[in-house]
Every structure is written in structure tokens, then in C-alpha cells.
Amino acid sequence: MTRRTFLRNVGLATVAHVVGCTKVIPELAALTANSVNSNTESKSGKNKLPKWKGFNIPDYFQPDPWYEIKHTPEEYFKWVADWGFDFIRMPVAYPTYLNISPKKQFISAEDVYKIDENKVEQIEKTIYLAQKYNLHVSLNLHRAPGYCVSTGYNEPYNLWNDKSAQDAFCHHWSFWAKRFKNISTGKISFDLVNEPCYRENINDTKSKTTAVPGTLYHNVAKAATEAIRKENRNFYVIAEANNGYAAPELADLNIGQSCRGYYPYEISHYKAPWVYPDPAYQPTPLWPGNMGGRYYDRAAMEEYYKPWLNLVKQGVGVHCGECGCWKQTPHDVFLAWFGDVLDILTGNGIGFALWELKGDFGMLNSNRSDVQYENWYGHKLDKKLLKLLQSK
């Protein structure tokens, strides 16, 4: 799998369950007036999250046990900063820092707590390399105890159903928050769990999915947020879209939310083999244009993002944690569409992170057949894409 299984048809689910950590954390004191997550700001429509702009660095994101971690060299972070960006999202599969066999697919409840200091230090090193170049790092659990949107894993429990999974989830976030408790909140934030959804069988991505109830998602996010802010009450905490949709049910938690820049998927994931098993039946991408019996244009895009813009107006911080386009989409169509995506986001104060810096969705070595690349220290640079990103 070149990238994690995409959430095209993922729903979330109906479950009734009260969640929380084993140790109940008291309600947080009111945040200071200048807190990065303060609710004391007027709901003027100004985004409460910074307009971070940058890239995903997926060194540690892959949940598949066969995945070989390749650490991003330091010069990549220097290039990102030199190009004028200020943000790195770092998705992490938690087994990558456990003291277990790297080939172990079936993780036990006991394994989940076996944190390996040496592996943690490798992740820290990558974070500090980014921060060395004044890049804010958003640490995300792409695979969390009891949940992952992707294949290639087997969890001992379900994050949404089982208190033991929720306790482990809080434990991991408490661990990371303690690790960085004395780091400036301008340098690090915590993105709770990648693309939450619900499956009756958490280990089978082909099983039926339904919507996670707002109350359930609220309680899981609240418990983890309290675990994090017990260490530093001013930390940025970000919750991901509920099945791709804005989650107004989380609005009272004093946390941000993360949307995606992949709509419509007929453009962003054209011929992506893990999304469309048979590429022959995909409509040719156009922008604007008719695809799959529906007309897509900027107006349709603006309608799609309305719920996110409404969150901003309500005083909830919003950031686009992933965006971009698979290599098979014609480059001119990609840039025309992506320009509108970024216009809508950044025009409303919402920053973004391209998936990814290097690779088939990226700006370096994207393997597109219709791009005239520039040589960049031995890499192939998509200069048109760089200029588009810099212009926003």
C-alpha cells in the first residue's frame, strides 16, 4: 500500500458507551486569555488555529508490519523552511514505538503498554529536526490503541467500544504530552487519531461502517484532551473529521478540528489502486466538469466546505491536515482544482498540509508522467506545484 486506505466509503457507527481514562482527570481550569485554545475570544470568524502551511512526513505512519521505516534526512526540513513553509504533520502508528517484533501483526493488550525508549527517541529526533528549522510539528496517532483506518493490523480491542482501549489511548497521549510538556506550544500540537470511523469488526476494513455517535466521539476526545492538557493546559489539541465531516459535537472541548482537501475523490484519487479496484471504470478527471454523472466546480467545492467555515465562525479552530492528488490525475487538472481548494481554505484563514513532501502525492519525486521536473539536489521537483503552494 503506497498510502493508507482512503476513507471514501467509510462511515462511522452507532454505539452507546461511556468512556474515560482509568484515572479521572479533574476539569481543567479556565485557560488564560492568551491561550492558544481559549474560548474567551470573540466568535468573530477568525480562525483560532494558526494558518500553518506545510507537509505530511509519513516516516512512522504505516501500520503494516512489513513496513520499513525510512527516516527523513535533515536537509528536507531545511528545504521546507527555505521555501517559506512552517508546518509538519507527523502521522505515527503506535506499534512503531513499542518493544515488540516489527513483524508482529497481532498485538495483545499487554503489548500496547510496552513503549520502547529507543524507538521513541527516533521519533523525537525527527520532531526536533523539524523544530530546528522553526517548523511546527503536529503529532498524530495514525494508528491508535484499538483503531486504525488502514489495513495491515490486528488490535486486541475497539477504541470506540472498550474502556481498556480508551485507557490505553489516554495513556499514550499522556506519555507524549509529558515528553513535550516544556516545549513551546508554538512548536508542537497533538492530533488525536487519524480519520475516525466505526466498524463492528475493528480489524476488518471490509466490514460494515456506520457513524460514530457525537456523544461517543465527544467523550473519547474529551478524555484524551484532558490527559494531554494535564501536562500543559495550553497545548493545541486537534480532533479529526467525523467520517470526513465537520464535528460540531466537539465544539465545547476547546480543541481544533482537521478537515481534508481531497474532494471530489474522482480528481484527488484518480486511478489510485487502493481506492478504485478497477481504474478502467473511472471517469476522466475534469475541472470544472462532469464526472460520474455529477457536475463539479468551485461552487460545489464551496458548498462542501461550508460546515468547516461555519465552525470557524463559531470559534472553533480548523486546519486541513491532508490534501493533494494522486499521481495519475492530469497535472493541469490537478493544479486547476487544487488552486480552488487552497483558495477556499486559505481565503478563510485555514492552513494546510500536503500529503506528502516526497512520493506519489508529493512535490518531490511524484512520478507523474506529464510534469517537466526541475532538478533539486538530485530529486525531481514539481516547480509549478511549489509555486502554487507558496502563493497561498
mmCIF file of C-alpha atoms in Angstrom:
data_model
loop_
_atom_site.group_PDB
_atom_site.id
_atom_site.type_symbol
_atom_site.label_atom_id
_atom_site.label_comp_id
_atom_site.label_asym_id
_atom_site.label_seq_id
_atom_site.Cartn_x
_atom_site.Cartn_y
_atom_site.Cartn_z
ATOM 1 C CA MET A 1 0.000 0.000 0.000
ATOM 2 C CA THR A 2 1.540 3.290 -1.087
ATOM 3 C CA ARG A 3 -0.708 5.281 1.233
ATOM 4 C CA ARG A 4 -3.218 4.321 3.895
ATOM 5 C CA THR A 5 -6.579 3.020 2.739
ATOM 6 C CA PHE A 6 -8.626 6.042 1.796
ATOM 7 C CA LEU A 7 -11.844 6.907 3.579
ATOM 8 C CA ARG A 8 -14.052 7.130 0.547
ATOM 9 C CA ASN A 9 -16.843 4.875 1.807
ATOM 10 C CA VAL A 10 -16.019 4.847 5.465
ATOM 11 C CA GLY A 11 -18.915 5.671 7.721
ATOM 12 C CA LEU A 12 -18.917 5.723 11.465
ATOM 13 C CA ALA A 13 -21.149 3.876 13.953
ATOM 14 C CA THR A 14 -23.945 3.844 16.460
ATOM 15 C CA VAL A 15 -22.757 2.739 19.861
ATOM 16 C CA ALA A 16 -23.778 3.669 23.366
ATOM 17 C CA HIS A 17 -20.861 3.615 25.770
ATOM 18 C CA VAL A 18 -19.457 5.905 28.422
ATOM 19 C CA VAL A 19 -15.737 6.467 28.036
ATOM 20 C CA GLY A 20 -12.849 7.822 30.043
ATOM 21 C CA CYS A 21 -9.412 7.095 31.378
ATOM 22 C CA THR A 22 -8.858 4.816 34.339
ATOM 23 C CA LYS A 23 -7.824 7.834 36.368
ATOM 24 C CA VAL A 24 -10.389 10.582 36.110
ATOM 25 C CA ILE A 25 -8.686 13.905 35.462
ATOM 26 C CA PRO A 26 -10.397 16.893 37.104
ATOM 27 C CA GLU A 27 -11.962 19.518 34.869
ATOM 28 C CA LEU A 28 -9.359 21.884 33.555
ATOM 29 C CA ALA A 29 -9.097 25.391 34.917
ATOM 30 C CA ALA A 30 -10.180 28.120 32.543
ATOM 31 C CA LEU A 31 -7.486 28.819 30.018
ATOM 32 C CA THR A 32 -5.645 32.104 30.149
ATOM 33 C CA ALA A 33 -6.855 34.916 27.938
ATOM 34 C CA ASN A 34 -3.934 34.498 25.598
ATOM 35 C CA SER A 35 -4.168 30.715 25.477
ATOM 36 C CA VAL A 36 -3.877 29.203 22.029
ATOM 37 C CA ASN A 37 -7.147 27.308 22.613
ATOM 38 C CA SER A 38 -9.002 29.904 24.657
ATOM 39 C CA ASN A 39 -12.775 30.130 24.365
ATOM 40 C CA THR A 40 -12.663 33.694 25.659
ATOM 41 C CA GLU A 41 -12.013 35.024 22.160
ATOM 42 C CA SER A 42 -14.994 36.560 20.411
ATOM 43 C CA LYS A 43 -16.608 34.433 17.746
ATOM 44 C CA SER A 44 -15.670 36.876 15.018
ATOM 45 C CA GLY A 45 -14.968 34.299 12.351
ATOM 46 C CA LYS A 46 -11.193 34.488 12.817
ATOM 47 C CA ASN A 47 -9.666 31.037 12.810
ATOM 48 C CA LYS A 48 -8.382 30.137 16.275
ATOM 49 C CA LEU A 49 -5.764 27.802 14.836
ATOM 50 C CA PRO A 50 -2.722 29.331 13.136
ATOM 51 C CA LYS A 51 -2.692 29.300 9.362
ATOM 52 C CA TRP A 52 0.023 26.643 9.286
ATOM 53 C CA LYS A 53 1.188 25.607 5.823
ATOM 54 C CA GLY A 54 3.411 22.653 5.067
ATOM 55 C CA PHE A 55 3.623 18.918 4.515
ATOM 56 C CA ASN A 56 2.996 15.476 5.952
ATOM 57 C CA ILE A 57 6.133 13.488 6.781
ATOM 58 C CA PRO A 58 4.891 9.869 6.957
ATOM 59 C CA ASP A 59 8.060 8.197 8.259
ATOM 60 C CA TYR A 60 6.189 6.354 11.028
ATOM 61 C CA PHE A 61 2.614 6.198 9.752
ATOM 62 C CA GLN A 62 2.430 2.807 8.082
ATOM 63 C CA PRO A 63 0.509 0.248 10.165
ATOM 64 C CA ASP A 64 1.549 -2.723 8.049
ATOM 65 C CA PRO A 65 4.034 -4.897 9.978
ATOM 66 C CA TRP A 66 6.234 -5.347 6.909
ATOM 67 C CA TYR A 67 6.799 -1.614 6.519
ATOM 68 C CA GLU A 68 10.410 -0.475 6.733
ATOM 69 C CA ILE A 69 10.860 2.924 8.383
ATOM 70 C CA LYS A 70 12.983 5.358 6.397
ATOM 71 C CA HIS A 71 13.896 8.483 8.326
ATOM 72 C CA THR A 72 13.597 11.844 6.595
ATOM 73 C CA PRO A 73 17.017 13.494 6.199
ATOM 74 C CA GLU A 74 17.612 16.837 7.908
ATOM 75 C CA GLU A 75 18.002 18.756 4.661
ATOM 76 C CA TYR A 76 14.354 18.103 3.799
ATOM 77 C CA PHE A 77 13.237 20.193 6.761
ATOM 78 C CA LYS A 78 15.643 22.945 5.768
ATOM 79 C CA TRP A 79 14.157 22.986 2.275
ATOM 80 C CA VAL A 80 10.624 23.201 3.661
ATOM 81 C CA ALA A 81 11.583 26.196 5.778
ATOM 82 C CA ASP A 82 13.570 27.839 2.973
ATOM 83 C CA TRP A 83 10.547 27.522 0.673
ATOM 84 C CA GLY A 84 8.542 29.536 3.207
ATOM 85 C CA PHE A 85 6.508 26.842 4.967
ATOM 86 C CA ASP A 86 6.112 26.465 8.731
ATOM 87 C CA PHE A 87 4.341 23.164 9.430
ATOM 88 C CA ILE A 88 4.926 19.414 9.511
ATOM 89 C CA ARG A 89 2.218 16.872 10.284
ATOM 90 C CA MET A 90 3.723 13.632 11.517
ATOM 91 C CA PRO A 91 1.327 10.658 11.474
ATOM 92 C CA VAL A 92 2.554 7.810 13.674
ATOM 93 C CA ALA A 93 1.372 4.213 14.038
ATOM 94 C CA TYR A 94 1.863 3.494 17.741
ATOM 95 C CA PRO A 95 3.343 -0.027 17.197
ATOM 96 C CA THR A 96 6.360 1.667 15.590
ATOM 97 C CA TYR A 97 7.475 2.703 19.089
ATOM 98 C CA LEU A 98 6.550 -0.451 21.006
ATOM 99 C CA ASN A 99 9.043 -3.021 22.258
ATOM 100 C CA ILE A 100 7.649 -5.793 20.085
ATOM 101 C CA SER A 101 8.781 -7.580 16.945
ATOM 102 C CA PRO A 102 8.471 -5.277 13.917
ATOM 103 C CA LYS A 103 6.796 -8.169 12.107
ATOM 104 C CA LYS A 104 4.144 -8.724 14.770
ATOM 105 C CA GLN A 105 0.710 -8.215 13.283
ATOM 106 C CA PHE A 106 -1.422 -9.416 16.200
ATOM 107 C CA ILE A 107 -0.883 -7.088 19.141
ATOM 108 C CA SER A 108 -2.039 -8.064 22.627
ATOM 109 C CA ALA A 109 -3.476 -5.751 25.275
ATOM 110 C CA GLU A 110 -0.205 -6.175 27.197
ATOM 111 C CA ASP A 111 1.886 -5.222 24.144
ATOM 112 C CA VAL A 112 0.164 -1.847 23.892
ATOM 113 C CA TYR A 113 1.940 -0.600 27.043
ATOM 114 C CA LYS A 114 5.421 -1.823 26.047
ATOM 115 C CA ILE A 115 6.828 1.537 24.987
ATOM 116 C CA ASP A 116 10.396 1.309 23.716
ATOM 117 C CA GLU A 117 12.544 4.274 24.752
ATOM 118 C CA ASN A 118 14.990 3.828 21.881
ATOM 119 C CA LYS A 119 12.211 3.882 19.283
ATOM 120 C CA VAL A 120 10.600 6.887 20.953
ATOM 121 C CA GLU A 121 13.908 8.723 20.733
ATOM 122 C CA GLN A 122 13.995 8.146 16.970
ATOM 123 C CA ILE A 123 10.586 9.801 16.619
ATOM 124 C CA GLU A 124 11.701 12.607 18.916
ATOM 125 C CA LYS A 125 14.783 13.125 16.797
ATOM 126 C CA THR A 126 12.641 13.660 13.708
ATOM 127 C CA ILE A 127 10.418 16.093 15.600
ATOM 128 C CA TYR A 128 13.400 18.067 16.867
ATOM 129 C CA LEU A 129 14.924 18.194 13.387
ATOM 130 C CA ALA A 130 11.759 19.870 12.106
ATOM 131 C CA GLN A 131 11.627 22.232 15.075
ATOM 132 C CA LYS A 132 15.270 23.151 14.481
ATOM 133 C CA TYR A 133 14.064 24.910 11.332
ATOM 134 C CA ASN A 134 11.153 26.610 13.119
ATOM 135 C CA LEU A 135 8.584 24.182 11.756
ATOM 136 C CA HIS A 136 5.594 23.497 13.958
ATOM 137 C CA VAL A 137 5.050 19.737 14.340
ATOM 138 C CA SER A 138 1.608 18.203 14.694
ATOM 139 C CA LEU A 139 1.985 14.710 16.143
ATOM 140 C CA ASN A 140 -0.847 12.433 15.028
ATOM 141 C CA LEU A 141 -1.709 8.874 16.010
ATOM 142 C CA HIS A 142 -2.439 7.397 12.611
ATOM 143 C CA ARG A 143 -2.907 4.078 14.324
ATOM 144 C CA ALA A 144 -4.091 4.302 17.930
ATOM 145 C CA PRO A 145 -4.804 1.576 20.501
ATOM 146 C CA GLY A 146 -7.995 -0.054 19.252
ATOM 147 C CA TYR A 147 -8.269 1.777 15.950
ATOM 148 C CA CYS A 148 -6.759 2.394 12.524
ATOM 149 C CA VAL A 149 -8.417 3.388 9.268
ATOM 150 C CA SER A 150 -5.935 1.240 7.332
ATOM 151 C CA THR A 151 -5.323 -2.436 6.793
ATOM 152 C CA GLY A 152 -2.360 -4.471 7.992
ATOM 153 C CA TYR A 153 -3.033 -4.615 11.705
ATOM 154 C CA ASN A 154 -4.917 -6.515 14.363
ATOM 155 C CA GLU A 155 -5.990 -4.803 17.571
ATOM 156 C CA PRO A 156 -6.973 -6.579 20.804
ATOM 157 C CA TYR A 157 -9.966 -4.264 21.336
ATOM 158 C CA ASN A 158 -12.056 -1.463 19.845
ATOM 159 C CA LEU A 159 -11.334 2.160 20.751
ATOM 160 C CA TRP A 160 -14.992 3.104 20.452
ATOM 161 C CA ASN A 161 -16.426 0.167 22.423
ATOM 162 C CA ASP A 162 -13.900 -0.819 25.058
ATOM 163 C CA LYS A 163 -12.787 1.128 28.104
ATOM 164 C CA SER A 164 -9.472 -0.749 28.150
ATOM 165 C CA ALA A 165 -8.733 0.640 24.676
ATOM 166 C CA GLN A 166 -9.740 4.128 25.775
ATOM 167 C CA ASP A 167 -7.483 3.879 28.826
ATOM 168 C CA ALA A 168 -4.585 2.861 26.581
ATOM 169 C CA PHE A 169 -5.398 5.730 24.206
ATOM 170 C CA CYS A 170 -5.210 8.184 27.101
ATOM 171 C CA HIS A 171 -2.006 6.540 28.329
ATOM 172 C CA HIS A 172 -0.256 7.095 25.007
ATOM 173 C CA TRP A 173 -1.354 10.717 24.775
ATOM 174 C CA SER A 174 -0.338 11.339 28.376
ATOM 175 C CA PHE A 175 3.055 9.841 27.543
ATOM 176 C CA TRP A 176 3.630 12.163 24.577
ATOM 177 C CA ALA A 177 2.326 15.217 26.393
ATOM 178 C CA LYS A 178 4.703 14.591 29.296
ATOM 179 C CA ARG A 179 7.513 14.141 26.805
ATOM 180 C CA PHE A 180 6.979 17.631 25.409
ATOM 181 C CA LYS A 181 5.393 19.402 28.381
ATOM 182 C CA ASN A 182 8.142 22.013 28.495
ATOM 183 C CA ILE A 183 8.199 22.650 24.744
ATOM 184 C CA SER A 184 6.590 25.843 23.488
ATOM 185 C CA THR A 185 3.024 25.308 22.323
ATOM 186 C CA GLY A 186 4.064 27.170 19.195
ATOM 187 C CA LYS A 187 6.310 24.230 18.317
ATOM 188 C CA ILE A 188 4.083 21.190 18.828
ATOM 189 C CA SER A 189 0.448 20.144 18.769
ATOM 190 C CA PHE A 190 -1.397 16.840 19.190
ATOM 191 C CA ASP A 191 -3.747 15.400 16.561
ATOM 192 C CA LEU A 192 -5.713 12.724 18.400
ATOM 193 C CA VAL A 193 -6.494 9.986 15.887
ATOM 194 C CA ASN A 194 -6.423 9.815 12.109
ATOM 195 C CA GLU A 195 -9.785 9.719 10.316
ATOM 196 C CA PRO A 196 -12.013 8.112 12.940
ATOM 197 C CA CYS A 197 -14.698 5.671 11.854
ATOM 198 C CA TYR A 198 -16.549 2.764 13.384
ATOM 199 C CA ARG A 199 -16.547 -0.885 12.363
ATOM 200 C CA GLU A 200 -18.240 -3.742 14.136
ATOM 201 C CA ASN A 201 -15.071 -5.708 13.400
ATOM 202 C CA ILE A 202 -12.282 -3.201 14.003
ATOM 203 C CA ASN A 203 -9.720 -5.451 12.313
ATOM 204 C CA ASP A 204 -11.636 -5.892 9.066
ATOM 205 C CA THR A 205 -11.678 -2.843 6.811
ATOM 206 C CA LYS A 206 -14.237 -4.569 4.583
ATOM 207 C CA SER A 207 -16.757 -4.822 7.405
ATOM 208 C CA LYS A 208 -19.739 -2.506 7.527
ATOM 209 C CA THR A 209 -19.159 1.016 8.823
ATOM 210 C CA THR A 210 -21.645 3.413 10.370
ATOM 211 C CA ALA A 211 -21.454 6.801 12.021
ATOM 212 C CA VAL A 212 -19.793 7.257 15.393
ATOM 213 C CA PRO A 213 -22.387 8.981 17.595
ATOM 214 C CA GLY A 214 -21.463 12.526 18.522
ATOM 215 C CA THR A 215 -21.619 11.814 22.250
ATOM 216 C CA LEU A 216 -19.246 8.883 21.913
ATOM 217 C CA TYR A 217 -16.711 10.808 19.857
ATOM 218 C CA HIS A 218 -17.033 13.734 22.266
ATOM 219 C CA ASN A 219 -16.235 11.585 25.279
ATOM 220 C CA VAL A 220 -13.236 9.870 23.673
ATOM 221 C CA ALA A 221 -11.809 13.211 22.512
ATOM 222 C CA LYS A 222 -12.514 14.821 25.885
ATOM 223 C CA ALA A 223 -10.690 12.103 27.839
ATOM 224 C CA ALA A 224 -7.606 12.291 25.626
ATOM 225 C CA THR A 225 -7.614 16.094 25.633
ATOM 226 C CA GLU A 226 -7.688 16.161 29.419
ATOM 227 C CA ALA A 227 -4.815 13.688 29.569
ATOM 228 C CA ILE A 228 -2.776 15.973 27.301
ATOM 229 C CA ARG A 229 -3.690 19.237 28.999
ATOM 230 C CA LYS A 230 -2.974 17.848 32.410
ATOM 231 C CA GLU A 231 0.664 18.247 31.355
ATOM 232 C CA ASN A 232 0.303 21.658 29.692
ATOM 233 C CA ARG A 233 -3.072 23.346 29.667
ATOM 234 C CA ASN A 234 -2.190 25.493 26.653
ATOM 235 C CA PHE A 235 -1.365 22.697 24.213
ATOM 236 C CA TYR A 236 -3.092 22.755 20.862
ATOM 237 C CA VAL A 237 -5.251 19.630 20.548
ATOM 238 C CA ILE A 238 -6.853 18.719 17.224
ATOM 239 C CA ALA A 239 -9.627 16.220 16.512
ATOM 240 C CA GLU A 240 -10.134 14.785 13.047
ATOM 241 C CA ALA A 241 -13.262 14.955 10.931
ATOM 242 C CA ASN A 242 -16.053 12.539 11.873
ATOM 243 C CA ASN A 243 -16.196 10.340 8.761
ATOM 244 C CA GLY A 244 -14.904 13.266 6.743
ATOM 245 C CA TYR A 245 -17.477 15.682 8.130
ATOM 246 C CA ALA A 246 -17.157 18.608 10.499
ATOM 247 C CA ALA A 247 -17.960 17.649 14.100
ATOM 248 C CA PRO A 248 -19.930 20.428 15.819
ATOM 249 C CA GLU A 249 -20.495 17.989 18.706
ATOM 250 C CA LEU A 250 -16.896 18.695 19.758
ATOM 251 C CA ALA A 251 -17.249 22.479 19.717
ATOM 252 C CA ASP A 252 -17.297 22.845 23.515
ATOM 253 C CA LEU A 253 -13.998 20.996 24.045
ATOM 254 C CA ASN A 254 -11.687 23.924 23.286
ATOM 255 C CA ILE A 255 -9.905 21.954 20.582
ATOM 256 C CA GLY A 256 -9.334 22.376 16.871
ATOM 257 C CA GLN A 257 -10.586 20.186 14.058
ATOM 258 C CA SER A 258 -8.846 18.802 10.976
ATOM 259 C CA CYS A 259 -10.527 18.581 7.573
ATOM 260 C CA ARG A 260 -9.255 17.101 4.307
ATOM 261 C CA GLY A 261 -8.542 18.518 0.864
ATOM 262 C CA TYR A 262 -9.472 15.539 -1.310
ATOM 263 C CA TYR A 263 -12.954 16.418 -2.575
ATOM 264 C CA PRO A 264 -14.002 15.222 -5.108
ATOM 265 C CA TYR A 265 -12.201 11.889 -4.952
ATOM 266 C CA GLU A 266 -12.683 11.416 -8.686
ATOM 267 C CA ILE A 267 -9.908 14.004 -9.041
ATOM 268 C CA SER A 268 -7.753 13.522 -5.960
ATOM 269 C CA HIS A 269 -7.645 9.725 -6.156
ATOM 270 C CA TYR A 270 -7.991 9.091 -9.866
ATOM 271 C CA LYS A 271 -6.769 5.537 -10.582
ATOM 272 C CA ALA A 272 -5.429 5.118 -7.046
ATOM 273 C CA PRO A 273 -5.446 1.308 -6.788
ATOM 274 C CA TRP A 274 -6.391 1.113 -3.103
ATOM 275 C CA VAL A 275 -9.492 3.268 -3.670
ATOM 276 C CA TYR A 276 -10.672 2.143 -7.079
ATOM 277 C CA PRO A 277 -10.045 -1.573 -7.698
ATOM 278 C CA ASP A 278 -10.809 -1.227 -11.402
ATOM 279 C CA PRO A 279 -9.354 2.008 -12.827
ATOM 280 C CA ALA A 280 -10.916 1.292 -16.222
ATOM 281 C CA TYR A 281 -14.332 2.390 -14.954
ATOM 282 C CA GLN A 282 -13.261 5.751 -13.577
ATOM 283 C CA PRO A 283 -14.456 8.980 -15.197
ATOM 284 C CA THR A 284 -11.788 11.169 -16.789
ATOM 285 C CA PRO A 285 -10.910 13.992 -14.342
ATOM 286 C CA LEU A 286 -12.019 17.472 -15.389
ATOM 287 C CA TRP A 287 -12.034 20.785 -13.567
ATOM 288 C CA PRO A 288 -14.602 22.107 -13.688
ATOM 289 C CA GLY A 289 -16.589 19.350 -15.314
ATOM 290 C CA ASN A 290 -18.947 16.411 -15.265
ATOM 291 C CA MET A 291 -17.593 13.274 -13.593
ATOM 292 C CA GLY A 292 -19.568 10.190 -12.716
ATOM 293 C CA GLY A 293 -22.876 11.852 -13.544
ATOM 294 C CA ARG A 294 -22.295 14.909 -11.377
ATOM 295 C CA TYR A 295 -21.016 18.369 -12.230
ATOM 296 C CA TYR A 296 -18.183 19.670 -10.049
ATOM 297 C CA ASP A 297 -16.955 23.251 -9.928
ATOM 298 C CA ARG A 298 -15.801 25.838 -7.433
ATOM 299 C CA ALA A 299 -19.353 26.499 -6.262
ATOM 300 C CA ALA A 300 -19.754 22.799 -5.413
ATOM 301 C CA MET A 301 -16.468 22.949 -3.519
ATOM 302 C CA GLU A 302 -17.562 25.988 -1.545
ATOM 303 C CA GLU A 303 -20.742 24.175 -0.579
ATOM 304 C CA TYR A 304 -18.696 21.166 0.540
ATOM 305 C CA TYR A 305 -16.528 23.268 2.861
ATOM 306 C CA LYS A 306 -19.394 25.320 4.340
ATOM 307 C CA PRO A 307 -19.669 23.246 7.544
ATOM 308 C CA TRP A 308 -15.966 23.825 8.204
ATOM 309 C CA LEU A 309 -16.274 27.554 7.594
ATOM 310 C CA ASN A 310 -19.236 27.583 9.954
ATOM 311 C CA LEU A 311 -17.059 26.001 12.638
ATOM 312 C CA VAL A 312 -14.541 28.816 12.210
ATOM 313 C CA LYS A 313 -17.355 31.363 12.588
ATOM 314 C CA GLN A 314 -18.448 29.575 15.769
ATOM 315 C CA GLY A 315 -14.994 29.955 17.286
ATOM 316 C CA VAL A 316 -13.568 26.503 16.507
ATOM 317 C CA GLY A 317 -10.059 26.339 15.038
ATOM 318 C CA VAL A 318 -9.799 24.472 11.729
ATOM 319 C CA HIS A 319 -6.795 23.177 9.797
ATOM 320 C CA CYS A 320 -6.578 20.942 6.724
ATOM 321 C CA GLY A 321 -4.335 18.110 7.878
ATOM 322 C CA GLU A 322 -4.097 16.375 4.496
ATOM 323 C CA CYS A 323 -4.647 17.440 0.915
ATOM 324 C CA GLY A 324 -3.310 16.728 -2.524
ATOM 325 C CA CYS A 325 -3.670 14.470 -5.520
ATOM 326 C CA TRP A 326 -2.525 11.012 -6.640
ATOM 327 C CA LYS A 327 -0.010 10.970 -9.465
ATOM 328 C CA GLN A 328 -2.382 9.725 -12.206
ATOM 329 C CA THR A 329 -4.569 12.848 -12.372
ATOM 330 C CA PRO A 330 -3.517 15.050 -15.313
ATOM 331 C CA HIS A 331 -1.268 17.753 -13.916
ATOM 332 C CA ASP A 332 -3.181 20.697 -15.379
ATOM 333 C CA VAL A 333 -6.440 19.363 -13.945
ATOM 334 C CA PHE A 334 -4.769 18.783 -10.590
ATOM 335 C CA LEU A 335 -3.388 22.325 -10.391
ATOM 336 C CA ALA A 336 -6.649 23.965 -11.515
ATOM 337 C CA TRP A 337 -8.676 22.009 -8.969
ATOM 338 C CA PHE A 338 -6.111 22.331 -6.186
ATOM 339 C CA GLY A 339 -5.858 26.070 -6.704
ATOM 340 C CA ASP A 340 -9.571 26.345 -5.904
ATOM 341 C CA VAL A 341 -9.240 24.045 -2.883
ATOM 342 C CA LEU A 342 -6.432 26.157 -1.444
ATOM 343 C CA ASP A 343 -8.203 29.429 -2.300
ATOM 344 C CA ILE A 344 -11.262 28.384 -0.312
ATOM 345 C CA LEU A 345 -9.233 27.175 2.650
ATOM 346 C CA THR A 346 -6.631 29.907 2.914
ATOM 347 C CA GLY A 347 -9.125 32.618 1.983
ATOM 348 C CA ASN A 348 -10.901 31.695 5.211
ATOM 349 C CA GLY A 349 -7.739 31.562 7.294
ATOM 350 C CA ILE A 350 -7.379 27.763 7.154
ATOM 351 C CA GLY A 351 -3.887 26.349 6.693
ATOM 352 C CA PHE A 352 -2.994 23.071 5.025
ATOM 353 C CA ALA A 353 -0.516 20.197 4.863
ATOM 354 C CA LEU A 354 0.134 18.480 1.546
ATOM 355 C CA TRP A 355 0.212 14.695 1.607
ATOM 356 C CA GLU A 356 3.183 14.362 1.133
ATOM 357 C CA LEU A 357 6.545 16.085 0.631
ATOM 358 C CA LYS A 358 8.139 13.232 -1.331
ATOM 359 C CA GLY A 359 6.293 10.496 -3.161
ATOM 360 C CA ASP A 360 3.305 9.863 -5.400
ATOM 361 C CA PHE A 361 1.185 12.619 -3.817
ATOM 362 C CA GLY A 362 4.138 14.891 -3.254
ATOM 363 C CA MET A 363 6.150 17.775 -4.579
ATOM 364 C CA LEU A 364 9.384 15.783 -4.887
ATOM 365 C CA ASN A 365 9.667 12.585 -6.946
ATOM 366 C CA SER A 366 5.928 12.325 -7.567
ATOM 367 C CA ASN A 367 6.367 10.014 -10.576
ATOM 368 C CA ARG A 368 3.984 11.990 -12.791
ATOM 369 C CA SER A 369 4.421 11.396 -16.496
ATOM 370 C CA ASP A 370 3.245 14.866 -17.576
ATOM 371 C CA VAL A 371 5.457 17.130 -15.449
ATOM 372 C CA GLN A 372 8.623 18.850 -16.516
ATOM 373 C CA TYR A 373 10.570 18.460 -13.286
ATOM 374 C CA GLU A 374 13.426 20.611 -12.074
ATOM 375 C CA ASN A 375 16.486 19.011 -10.579
ATOM 376 C CA TRP A 376 16.601 19.707 -6.835
ATOM 377 C CA TYR A 377 19.729 18.239 -5.243
ATOM 378 C CA GLY A 378 19.187 15.022 -7.145
ATOM 379 C CA HIS A 379 15.414 14.991 -6.636
ATOM 380 C CA LYS A 380 12.704 15.799 -9.158
ATOM 381 C CA LEU A 381 10.911 18.972 -8.071
ATOM 382 C CA ASP A 382 7.407 19.862 -9.275
ATOM 383 C CA LYS A 383 8.075 23.599 -9.518
ATOM 384 C CA LYS A 384 4.537 24.504 -10.620
ATOM 385 C CA LEU A 385 3.095 22.822 -7.555
ATOM 386 C CA LEU A 386 5.648 24.539 -5.325
ATOM 387 C CA LYS A 387 4.717 27.956 -6.727
ATOM 388 C CA LEU A 388 1.023 27.234 -6.222
ATOM 389 C CA LEU A 389 1.585 26.250 -2.589
ATOM 390 C CA GLN A 390 3.777 29.295 -1.973
ATOM 391 C CA SER A 391 1.164 31.628 -3.425
ATOM 392 C CA LYS A 392 -1.475 30.745 -0.841
#
